[in-house]
Amino acid sequence: MTGHEKSFRTTDGVRLVYDDHGSGPAVLLVHGFTCRAAHWAFQREALVAAGYRMLALDLRFHGRSDSPSSGQRVSRLGKDIGEWIEHLELDDVALVGHSLGVSVCLAYFDLFGTDRVRAFAAIDQSPKLVNDETWAWGVRSVEWTNVWDAVNGRFQWGNPALEPPMPPHVGKILAEAGSPADFPVGAVLQLLADHFTADWRDVVPTVNSPAWVATGRYSPSFPLEGMEWFAGTLPDSSLNVFENSGHCPHWNEPEEFNRELLAFLRRTLR
């Protein structure tokens, strides 16, 4: 372990590894499916330089953390976040999620409420992924009739043609930290199926901490209307659309993203 790499054990005995940089108000970063803490590299220096403690977790099944045979549910990952905050003995944190990490944050709120969270940032994630007669803003092309095929990669869901070309700096960090393409998706099909079929819409209006929703103009996964619904349904929220980004504005436009994230944190973390 490096001096910044730490770990703790969950109540079901799973070792989770996280990075701990800087000091000040705590900003907890929760990555997406197939990603890891190292993929927040573009945010680390900006947060530390602005006077925040940057904490980035490798979710179970990801990165340096354990991959147990149990717990392939978004709710268990949400419980892990609660136990991580408890382990760190933190209050008044900012919780920042990307993609699956947003759903994990919503699972945390469902289980534990918002008492220990001062601010919540959600990056390009719909609270419901399957499109049906009640919801048209899930993952493009995914419906109840094909969700199992989607989870198993049997067809191209979303619209990857929308995603802007990968900037050189993103290719560099993926080469150094590991690409999502290296992730053994087949080992966690249950988790992916749980993620795809969950519906967190009822949790969104209960998140009474100040919130910020970020998306890319060219998100391959989600229509902008769904992000507008998310920001409009959170009780106290704003929305930023990054004009040169797809699913990962914190990668594609890190300087602009960090500027907006820090502005949000300055408004909410005292």
PDB file of C-alpha atoms in Angstrom:
ATOM      1  CA  MET A   1       0.000   0.000   0.000  1.00  0.00           C
ATOM      2  CA  THR A   2       1.061   3.569  -0.605  1.00  0.00           C
ATOM      3  CA  GLY A   3       0.708   6.181   2.112  1.00  0.00           C
ATOM      4  CA  HIS A   4      -2.520   7.295   0.478  1.00  0.00           C
ATOM      5  CA  GLU A   5      -3.956   3.782   0.057  1.00  0.00           C
ATOM      6  CA  LYS A   6      -6.054   2.498   2.934  1.00  0.00           C
ATOM      7  CA  SER A   7      -8.595  -0.243   3.535  1.00  0.00           C
ATOM      8  CA  PHE A   8     -11.325  -1.428   5.897  1.00  0.00           C
ATOM      9  CA  ARG A   9     -13.511  -4.503   6.297  1.00  0.00           C
ATOM     10  CA  THR A  10     -17.251  -4.451   5.844  1.00  0.00           C
ATOM     11  CA  THR A  11     -19.665  -6.174   8.194  1.00  0.00           C
ATOM     12  CA  ASP A  12     -19.694  -9.182   5.863  1.00  0.00           C
ATOM     13  CA  GLY A  13     -15.907  -9.443   5.927  1.00  0.00           C
ATOM     14  CA  VAL A  14     -15.041  -7.871   2.575  1.00  0.00           C
ATOM     15  CA  ARG A  15     -11.853  -5.801   2.323  1.00  0.00           C
ATOM     16  CA  LEU A  16     -12.442  -2.534   0.497  1.00  0.00           C
ATOM     17  CA  VAL A  17      -9.548  -0.324  -0.573  1.00  0.00           C
ATOM     18  CA  TYR A  18      -9.701   3.442  -0.931  1.00  0.00           C
ATOM     19  CA  ASP A  19      -7.430   6.416  -1.605  1.00  0.00           C
ATOM     20  CA  ASP A  20      -7.187   9.242   0.921  1.00  0.00           C
ATOM     21  CA  HIS A  21      -5.612  12.529  -0.205  1.00  0.00           C
ATOM     22  CA  GLY A  22      -5.558  15.980   1.370  1.00  0.00           C
ATOM     23  CA  SER A  23      -7.412  17.406   4.333  1.00  0.00           C
ATOM     24  CA  GLY A  24     -10.493  19.492   4.944  1.00  0.00           C
ATOM     25  CA  PRO A  25     -14.152  18.775   4.194  1.00  0.00           C
ATOM     26  CA  ALA A  26     -14.508  15.232   2.864  1.00  0.00           C
ATOM     27  CA  VAL A  27     -15.480  14.533  -0.746  1.00  0.00           C
ATOM     28  CA  LEU A  28     -16.271  10.845  -1.317  1.00  0.00           C
ATOM     29  CA  LEU A  29     -16.000   9.680  -4.930  1.00  0.00           C
ATOM     30  CA  VAL A  30     -17.947   6.611  -6.094  1.00  0.00           C
ATOM     31  CA  HIS A  31     -16.985   5.276  -9.529  1.00  0.00           C
ATOM     32  CA  GLY A  32     -19.064   3.493 -12.146  1.00  0.00           C
ATOM     33  CA  PHE A  33     -19.346  -0.117 -13.279  1.00  0.00           C
ATOM     34  CA  THR A  34     -15.995  -1.542 -14.499  1.00  0.00           C
ATOM     35  CA  CYS A  35     -14.131   1.525 -13.203  1.00  0.00           C
ATOM     36  CA  ARG A  36     -12.018   2.106 -10.077  1.00  0.00           C
ATOM     37  CA  ALA A  37     -10.813   4.837  -7.736  1.00  0.00           C
ATOM     38  CA  ALA A  38      -7.844   5.646  -9.974  1.00  0.00           C
ATOM     39  CA  HIS A  39     -10.237   6.844 -12.670  1.00  0.00           C
ATOM     40  CA  TRP A  40     -10.854   9.975 -10.568  1.00  0.00           C
ATOM     41  CA  ALA A  41      -7.262  11.038 -11.279  1.00  0.00           C
ATOM     42  CA  PHE A  42      -8.316  14.268 -12.995  1.00  0.00           C
ATOM     43  CA  GLN A  43     -10.228  15.397  -9.893  1.00  0.00           C
ATOM     44  CA  ARG A  44      -7.668  14.514  -7.228  1.00  0.00           C
ATOM     45  CA  GLU A  45      -5.291  17.465  -7.505  1.00  0.00           C
ATOM     46  CA  ALA A  46      -8.079  19.987  -8.042  1.00  0.00           C
ATOM     47  CA  LEU A  47      -9.933  18.864  -4.920  1.00  0.00           C
ATOM     48  CA  VAL A  48      -6.824  18.737  -2.737  1.00  0.00           C
ATOM     49  CA  ALA A  49      -5.608  22.123  -3.994  1.00  0.00           C
ATOM     50  CA  ALA A  50      -9.015  23.619  -3.179  1.00  0.00           C
ATOM     51  CA  GLY A  51      -8.756  22.441   0.432  1.00  0.00           C
ATOM     52  CA  TYR A  52     -10.793  19.230   0.370  1.00  0.00           C
ATOM     53  CA  ARG A  53     -10.078  15.704   1.551  1.00  0.00           C
ATOM     54  CA  MET A  54     -10.484  13.503  -1.518  1.00  0.00           C
ATOM     55  CA  LEU A  55     -11.578   9.957  -0.711  1.00  0.00           C
ATOM     56  CA  ALA A  56     -12.047   7.516  -3.609  1.00  0.00           C
ATOM     57  CA  LEU A  57     -13.258   3.957  -3.025  1.00  0.00           C
ATOM     58  CA  ASP A  58     -12.787   0.842  -5.116  1.00  0.00           C
ATOM     59  CA  LEU A  59     -16.253  -0.702  -4.909  1.00  0.00           C
ATOM     60  CA  ARG A  60     -16.435  -4.410  -4.097  1.00  0.00           C
ATOM     61  CA  PHE A  61     -15.670  -6.479  -7.216  1.00  0.00           C
ATOM     62  CA  HIS A  62     -13.623  -3.574  -8.598  1.00  0.00           C
ATOM     63  CA  GLY A  63      -9.986  -2.520  -8.602  1.00  0.00           C
ATOM     64  CA  ARG A  64      -8.003  -3.455  -5.495  1.00  0.00           C
ATOM     65  CA  SER A  65     -11.034  -4.401  -3.393  1.00  0.00           C
ATOM     66  CA  ASP A  66     -12.170  -7.968  -2.738  1.00  0.00           C
ATOM     67  CA  SER A  67     -14.468  -9.802  -5.152  1.00  0.00           C
ATOM     68  CA  PRO A  68     -16.554 -12.018  -2.876  1.00  0.00           C
ATOM     69  CA  SER A  69     -19.114 -14.541  -4.059  1.00  0.00           C
ATOM     70  CA  SER A  70     -21.839 -12.585  -2.255  1.00  0.00           C
ATOM     71  CA  GLY A  71     -23.317  -9.115  -2.408  1.00  0.00           C
ATOM     72  CA  GLN A  72     -23.980  -8.669  -6.127  1.00  0.00           C
ATOM     73  CA  ARG A  73     -26.634  -6.043  -5.425  1.00  0.00           C
ATOM     74  CA  VAL A  74     -26.563  -2.281  -5.685  1.00  0.00           C
ATOM     75  CA  SER A  75     -28.106  -2.130  -2.195  1.00  0.00           C
ATOM     76  CA  ARG A  76     -25.101  -4.001  -0.749  1.00  0.00           C
ATOM     77  CA  LEU A  77     -22.768  -1.506  -2.406  1.00  0.00           C
ATOM     78  CA  GLY A  78     -24.871   1.265  -0.866  1.00  0.00           C
ATOM     79  CA  LYS A  79     -24.455  -0.395   2.529  1.00  0.00           C
ATOM     80  CA  ASP A  80     -20.709  -0.484   1.886  1.00  0.00           C
ATOM     81  CA  ILE A  81     -20.767   3.306   1.442  1.00  0.00           C
ATOM     82  CA  GLY A  82     -22.563   3.655   4.774  1.00  0.00           C
ATOM     83  CA  GLU A  83     -20.006   1.442   6.487  1.00  0.00           C
ATOM     84  CA  TRP A  84     -17.158   3.378   4.824  1.00  0.00           C
ATOM     85  CA  ILE A  85     -18.524   6.686   6.162  1.00  0.00           C
ATOM     86  CA  GLU A  86     -18.945   5.056   9.584  1.00  0.00           C
ATOM     87  CA  HIS A  87     -15.388   3.692   9.454  1.00  0.00           C
ATOM     88  CA  LEU A  88     -14.057   7.155   8.620  1.00  0.00           C
ATOM     89  CA  GLU A  89     -16.223   8.684  11.384  1.00  0.00           C
ATOM     90  CA  LEU A  90     -17.327  11.423   9.016  1.00  0.00           C
ATOM     91  CA  ASP A  91     -20.234  13.828   8.971  1.00  0.00           C
ATOM     92  CA  ASP A  92     -21.137  16.543   6.487  1.00  0.00           C
ATOM     93  CA  VAL A  93     -19.570  14.784   3.500  1.00  0.00           C
ATOM     94  CA  ALA A  94     -20.023  15.439  -0.191  1.00  0.00           C
ATOM     95  CA  LEU A  95     -20.982  12.279  -2.053  1.00  0.00           C
ATOM     96  CA  VAL A  96     -20.081  12.237  -5.765  1.00  0.00           C
ATOM     97  CA  GLY A  97     -21.190   9.337  -7.970  1.00  0.00           C
ATOM     98  CA  HIS A  98     -20.718   8.492 -11.625  1.00  0.00           C
ATOM     99  CA  SER A  99     -22.915   6.055 -13.566  1.00  0.00           C
ATOM    100  CA  LEU A 100     -23.433   2.957 -11.357  1.00  0.00           C
ATOM    101  CA  GLY A 101     -21.921   5.054  -8.552  1.00  0.00           C
ATOM    102  CA  VAL A 102     -24.980   7.321  -8.676  1.00  0.00           C
ATOM    103  CA  SER A 103     -27.255   4.326  -8.119  1.00  0.00           C
ATOM    104  CA  VAL A 104     -24.991   3.221  -5.265  1.00  0.00           C
ATOM    105  CA  CYS A 105     -25.393   6.677  -3.702  1.00  0.00           C
ATOM    106  CA  LEU A 106     -29.182   6.460  -4.098  1.00  0.00           C
ATOM    107  CA  ALA A 107     -29.080   3.021  -2.425  1.00  0.00           C
ATOM    108  CA  TYR A 108     -27.100   4.611   0.407  1.00  0.00           C
ATOM    109  CA  PHE A 109     -29.732   7.331   0.806  1.00  0.00           C
ATOM    110  CA  ASP A 110     -32.471   4.699   0.761  1.00  0.00           C
ATOM    111  CA  LEU A 111     -30.753   2.818   3.593  1.00  0.00           C
ATOM    112  CA  PHE A 112     -29.294   5.616   5.707  1.00  0.00           C
ATOM    113  CA  GLY A 113     -30.912   8.909   4.716  1.00  0.00           C
ATOM    114  CA  THR A 114     -29.028  12.167   4.258  1.00  0.00           C
ATOM    115  CA  ASP A 115     -28.025  13.020   7.827  1.00  0.00           C
ATOM    116  CA  ARG A 116     -24.294  12.635   7.154  1.00  0.00           C
ATOM    117  CA  VAL A 117     -24.301  14.024   3.622  1.00  0.00           C
ATOM    118  CA  ARG A 118     -24.009  17.752   3.056  1.00  0.00           C
ATOM    119  CA  ALA A 119     -23.902  17.621  -0.762  1.00  0.00           C
ATOM    120  CA  PHE A 120     -24.620  15.115  -3.552  1.00  0.00           C
ATOM    121  CA  ALA A 121     -23.313  15.171  -7.130  1.00  0.00           C
ATOM    122  CA  ALA A 122     -24.668  12.765  -9.765  1.00  0.00           C
ATOM    123  CA  ILE A 123     -22.848  12.286 -13.080  1.00  0.00           C
ATOM    124  CA  ASP A 124     -24.827  10.889 -16.049  1.00  0.00           C
ATOM    125  CA  GLN A 125     -27.038   8.211 -14.558  1.00  0.00           C
ATOM    126  CA  SER A 126     -30.761   7.613 -14.843  1.00  0.00           C
ATOM    127  CA  PRO A 127     -32.550   6.443 -11.668  1.00  0.00           C
ATOM    128  CA  LYS A 128     -34.227   3.783 -13.841  1.00  0.00           C
ATOM    129  CA  LEU A 129     -32.457   2.051 -16.717  1.00  0.00           C
ATOM    130  CA  VAL A 130     -35.255   0.043 -18.356  1.00  0.00           C
ATOM    131  CA  ASN A 131     -37.625   1.916 -20.658  1.00  0.00           C
ATOM    132  CA  ASP A 132     -41.331   1.064 -20.380  1.00  0.00           C
ATOM    133  CA  GLU A 133     -44.735   2.762 -20.336  1.00  0.00           C
ATOM    134  CA  THR A 134     -43.742   4.611 -17.137  1.00  0.00           C
ATOM    135  CA  TRP A 135     -40.289   5.812 -18.188  1.00  0.00           C
ATOM    136  CA  ALA A 136     -38.740   6.801 -21.513  1.00  0.00           C
ATOM    137  CA  TRP A 137     -35.362   8.102 -20.330  1.00  0.00           C
ATOM    138  CA  GLY A 138     -33.485   4.938 -19.375  1.00  0.00           C
ATOM    139  CA  VAL A 139     -30.611   3.426 -21.318  1.00  0.00           C
ATOM    140  CA  ARG A 140     -31.278   3.819 -25.027  1.00  0.00           C
ATOM    141  CA  SER A 141     -32.696   0.631 -26.617  1.00  0.00           C
ATOM    142  CA  VAL A 142     -33.174  -1.258 -23.319  1.00  0.00           C
ATOM    143  CA  GLU A 143     -36.676  -2.571 -22.521  1.00  0.00           C
ATOM    144  CA  TRP A 144     -38.016  -5.362 -20.333  1.00  0.00           C
ATOM    145  CA  THR A 145     -38.057  -7.723 -23.308  1.00  0.00           C
ATOM    146  CA  ASN A 146     -34.299  -7.425 -23.911  1.00  0.00           C
ATOM    147  CA  VAL A 147     -32.784  -6.490 -20.558  1.00  0.00           C
ATOM    148  CA  TRP A 148     -31.200  -9.912 -20.039  1.00  0.00           C
ATOM    149  CA  ASP A 149     -29.695  -9.754 -23.520  1.00  0.00           C
ATOM    150  CA  ALA A 150     -28.427  -6.247 -22.705  1.00  0.00           C
ATOM    151  CA  VAL A 151     -26.762  -7.430 -19.499  1.00  0.00           C
ATOM    152  CA  ASN A 152     -25.105 -10.263 -21.417  1.00  0.00           C
ATOM    153  CA  GLY A 153     -23.871  -7.974 -24.168  1.00  0.00           C
ATOM    154  CA  ARG A 154     -25.846  -9.671 -26.911  1.00  0.00           C
ATOM    155  CA  PHE A 155     -26.706  -6.405 -28.604  1.00  0.00           C
ATOM    156  CA  GLN A 156     -25.383  -2.870 -28.641  1.00  0.00           C
ATOM    157  CA  TRP A 157     -27.484  -0.949 -26.142  1.00  0.00           C
ATOM    158  CA  GLY A 158     -27.090   2.783 -25.884  1.00  0.00           C
ATOM    159  CA  ASN A 159     -25.732   4.707 -28.853  1.00  0.00           C
ATOM    160  CA  PRO A 160     -21.920   4.648 -28.656  1.00  0.00           C
ATOM    161  CA  ALA A 161     -21.704   6.619 -31.909  1.00  0.00           C
ATOM    162  CA  LEU A 162     -22.717   9.682 -29.868  1.00  0.00           C
ATOM    163  CA  GLU A 163     -19.675   9.440 -27.554  1.00  0.00           C
ATOM    164  CA  PRO A 164     -17.016  11.991 -28.591  1.00  0.00           C
ATOM    165  CA  PRO A 165     -13.568  10.681 -29.527  1.00  0.00           C
ATOM    166  CA  MET A 166     -11.385   9.835 -26.534  1.00  0.00           C
ATOM    167  CA  PRO A 167      -9.012  12.719 -25.742  1.00  0.00           C
ATOM    168  CA  PRO A 168      -5.315  11.792 -25.412  1.00  0.00           C
ATOM    169  CA  HIS A 169      -5.308  12.535 -21.680  1.00  0.00           C
ATOM    170  CA  VAL A 170      -8.117   9.998 -21.156  1.00  0.00           C
ATOM    171  CA  GLY A 171      -6.292   7.335 -23.122  1.00  0.00           C
ATOM    172  CA  LYS A 172      -3.244   7.955 -20.947  1.00  0.00           C
ATOM    173  CA  ILE A 173      -5.088   7.518 -17.640  1.00  0.00           C
ATOM    174  CA  LEU A 174      -6.840   4.388 -18.906  1.00  0.00           C
ATOM    175  CA  ALA A 175      -3.491   2.943 -19.947  1.00  0.00           C
ATOM    176  CA  GLU A 176      -2.020   3.707 -16.528  1.00  0.00           C
ATOM    177  CA  ALA A 177      -4.980   2.856 -14.286  1.00  0.00           C
ATOM    178  CA  GLY A 178      -6.569   0.074 -16.331  1.00  0.00           C
ATOM    179  CA  SER A 179      -9.305   0.305 -18.917  1.00  0.00           C
ATOM    180  CA  PRO A 180     -12.918  -0.643 -18.193  1.00  0.00           C
ATOM    181  CA  ALA A 181     -12.512  -3.069 -21.102  1.00  0.00           C
ATOM    182  CA  ASP A 182     -10.204  -5.136 -18.868  1.00  0.00           C
ATOM    183  CA  PHE A 183     -13.024  -5.782 -16.387  1.00  0.00           C
ATOM    184  CA  PRO A 184     -14.431  -9.361 -16.168  1.00  0.00           C
ATOM    185  CA  VAL A 185     -18.091  -8.413 -16.644  1.00  0.00           C
ATOM    186  CA  GLY A 186     -19.180 -12.058 -16.736  1.00  0.00           C
ATOM    187  CA  ALA A 187     -18.107 -12.549 -13.120  1.00  0.00           C
ATOM    188  CA  VAL A 188     -20.674 -10.030 -11.894  1.00  0.00           C
ATOM    189  CA  LEU A 189     -23.650 -10.517 -14.180  1.00  0.00           C
ATOM    190  CA  GLN A 190     -25.932 -10.585 -11.131  1.00  0.00           C
ATOM    191  CA  LEU A 191     -24.734  -7.123 -10.116  1.00  0.00           C
ATOM    192  CA  LEU A 192     -25.223  -5.759 -13.614  1.00  0.00           C
ATOM    193  CA  ALA A 193     -28.703  -7.325 -13.834  1.00  0.00           C
ATOM    194  CA  ASP A 194     -29.603  -5.811 -10.467  1.00  0.00           C
ATOM    195  CA  HIS A 195     -28.305  -2.429 -11.618  1.00  0.00           C
ATOM    196  CA  PHE A 196     -30.277  -2.565 -14.862  1.00  0.00           C
ATOM    197  CA  THR A 197     -33.572  -3.645 -13.299  1.00  0.00           C
ATOM    198  CA  ALA A 198     -33.566  -1.384 -10.221  1.00  0.00           C
ATOM    199  CA  ASP A 199     -35.792   1.673  -9.947  1.00  0.00           C
ATOM    200  CA  TRP A 200     -34.578   4.456  -7.628  1.00  0.00           C
ATOM    201  CA  ARG A 201     -37.081   7.100  -8.721  1.00  0.00           C
ATOM    202  CA  ASP A 202     -38.885   7.042  -5.376  1.00  0.00           C
ATOM    203  CA  VAL A 203     -35.624   7.818  -3.554  1.00  0.00           C
ATOM    204  CA  VAL A 204     -34.746  10.897  -5.611  1.00  0.00           C
ATOM    205  CA  PRO A 205     -37.280  13.309  -4.011  1.00  0.00           C
ATOM    206  CA  THR A 206     -36.146  12.236  -0.512  1.00  0.00           C
ATOM    207  CA  VAL A 207     -32.562  13.442  -1.061  1.00  0.00           C
ATOM    208  CA  ASN A 208     -32.860  16.780   0.691  1.00  0.00           C
ATOM    209  CA  SER A 209     -29.148  17.630   0.594  1.00  0.00           C
ATOM    210  CA  PRO A 210     -28.149  20.218  -2.013  1.00  0.00           C
ATOM    211  CA  ALA A 211     -27.444  18.372  -5.259  1.00  0.00           C
ATOM    212  CA  TRP A 212     -25.795  18.847  -8.634  1.00  0.00           C
ATOM    213  CA  VAL A 213     -26.501  16.779 -11.754  1.00  0.00           C
ATOM    214  CA  ALA A 214     -23.892  16.658 -14.524  1.00  0.00           C
ATOM    215  CA  THR A 215     -24.218  15.112 -17.977  1.00  0.00           C
ATOM    216  CA  GLY A 216     -22.620  15.296 -21.391  1.00  0.00           C
ATOM    217  CA  ARG A 217     -24.411  16.718 -24.410  1.00  0.00           C
ATOM    218  CA  TYR A 218     -23.510  13.515 -26.272  1.00  0.00           C
ATOM    219  CA  SER A 219     -24.224  10.906 -23.595  1.00  0.00           C
ATOM    220  CA  PRO A 220     -24.451   7.569 -25.413  1.00  0.00           C
ATOM    221  CA  SER A 221     -26.573   6.131 -22.618  1.00  0.00           C
ATOM    222  CA  PHE A 222     -29.176   8.629 -21.451  1.00  0.00           C
ATOM    223  CA  PRO A 223     -31.400  11.282 -23.040  1.00  0.00           C
ATOM    224  CA  LEU A 224     -31.022  14.784 -21.656  1.00  0.00           C
ATOM    225  CA  GLU A 225     -34.710  14.809 -20.627  1.00  0.00           C
ATOM    226  CA  GLY A 226     -33.959  12.164 -17.990  1.00  0.00           C
ATOM    227  CA  MET A 227     -31.170  14.253 -16.498  1.00  0.00           C
ATOM    228  CA  GLU A 228     -33.530  17.240 -16.453  1.00  0.00           C
ATOM    229  CA  TRP A 229     -36.099  15.085 -14.623  1.00  0.00           C
ATOM    230  CA  PHE A 230     -33.434  14.018 -12.117  1.00  0.00           C
ATOM    231  CA  ALA A 231     -32.320  17.588 -11.410  1.00  0.00           C
ATOM    232  CA  GLY A 232     -35.916  18.789 -11.286  1.00  0.00           C
ATOM    233  CA  THR A 233     -37.062  16.044  -8.896  1.00  0.00           C
ATOM    234  CA  LEU A 234     -34.222  16.432  -6.402  1.00  0.00           C
ATOM    235  CA  PRO A 235     -35.498  18.997  -3.877  1.00  0.00           C
ATOM    236  CA  ASP A 236     -32.506  21.355  -4.189  1.00  0.00           C
ATOM    237  CA  SER A 237     -30.539  20.818  -7.383  1.00  0.00           C
ATOM    238  CA  SER A 238     -28.903  22.324 -10.443  1.00  0.00           C
ATOM    239  CA  LEU A 239     -27.915  20.803 -13.787  1.00  0.00           C
ATOM    240  CA  ASN A 240     -24.823  21.243 -15.943  1.00  0.00           C
ATOM    241  CA  VAL A 241     -24.609  19.944 -19.507  1.00  0.00           C
ATOM    242  CA  PHE A 242     -21.011  19.626 -20.713  1.00  0.00           C
ATOM    243  CA  GLU A 243     -21.017  20.455 -24.389  1.00  0.00           C
ATOM    244  CA  ASN A 244     -18.041  18.342 -25.491  1.00  0.00           C
ATOM    245  CA  SER A 245     -18.664  15.247 -23.391  1.00  0.00           C
ATOM    246  CA  GLY A 246     -20.499  11.957 -23.470  1.00  0.00           C
ATOM    247  CA  HIS A 247     -20.930   9.645 -20.488  1.00  0.00           C
ATOM    248  CA  CYS A 248     -17.834  10.895 -18.618  1.00  0.00           C
ATOM    249  CA  PRO A 249     -17.576  14.706 -18.489  1.00  0.00           C
ATOM    250  CA  HIS A 250     -15.134  14.376 -15.562  1.00  0.00           C
ATOM    251  CA  TRP A 251     -12.785  12.711 -18.075  1.00  0.00           C
ATOM    252  CA  ASN A 252     -13.530  14.507 -21.334  1.00  0.00           C
ATOM    253  CA  GLU A 253     -13.634  18.042 -19.928  1.00  0.00           C
ATOM    254  CA  PRO A 254     -11.853  17.779 -16.576  1.00  0.00           C
ATOM    255  CA  GLU A 255     -10.954  21.458 -16.224  1.00  0.00           C
ATOM    256  CA  GLU A 256     -14.494  22.671 -16.890  1.00  0.00           C
ATOM    257  CA  PHE A 257     -15.979  19.832 -14.849  1.00  0.00           C
ATOM    258  CA  ASN A 258     -13.713  20.567 -11.889  1.00  0.00           C
ATOM    259  CA  ARG A 259     -14.558  24.275 -12.073  1.00  0.00           C
ATOM    260  CA  GLU A 260     -18.276  23.507 -11.816  1.00  0.00           C
ATOM    261  CA  LEU A 261     -17.819  20.801  -9.162  1.00  0.00           C
ATOM    262  CA  LEU A 262     -15.714  23.116  -6.990  1.00  0.00           C
ATOM    263  CA  ALA A 263     -18.254  25.909  -7.409  1.00  0.00           C
ATOM    264  CA  PHE A 264     -20.962  23.524  -6.215  1.00  0.00           C
ATOM    265  CA  LEU A 265     -18.844  22.391  -3.260  1.00  0.00           C
ATOM    266  CA  ARG A 266     -18.093  25.993  -2.277  1.00  0.00           C
ATOM    267  CA  ARG A 267     -21.834  26.688  -2.164  1.00  0.00           C
ATOM    268  CA  THR A 268     -22.644  23.620  -0.080  1.00  0.00           C
ATOM    269  CA  LEU A 269     -19.655  22.585   2.060  1.00  0.00           C
ATOM    270  CA  ARG A 270     -18.758  25.022   4.790  1.00  0.00           C
TER     271      ARG A 270
END
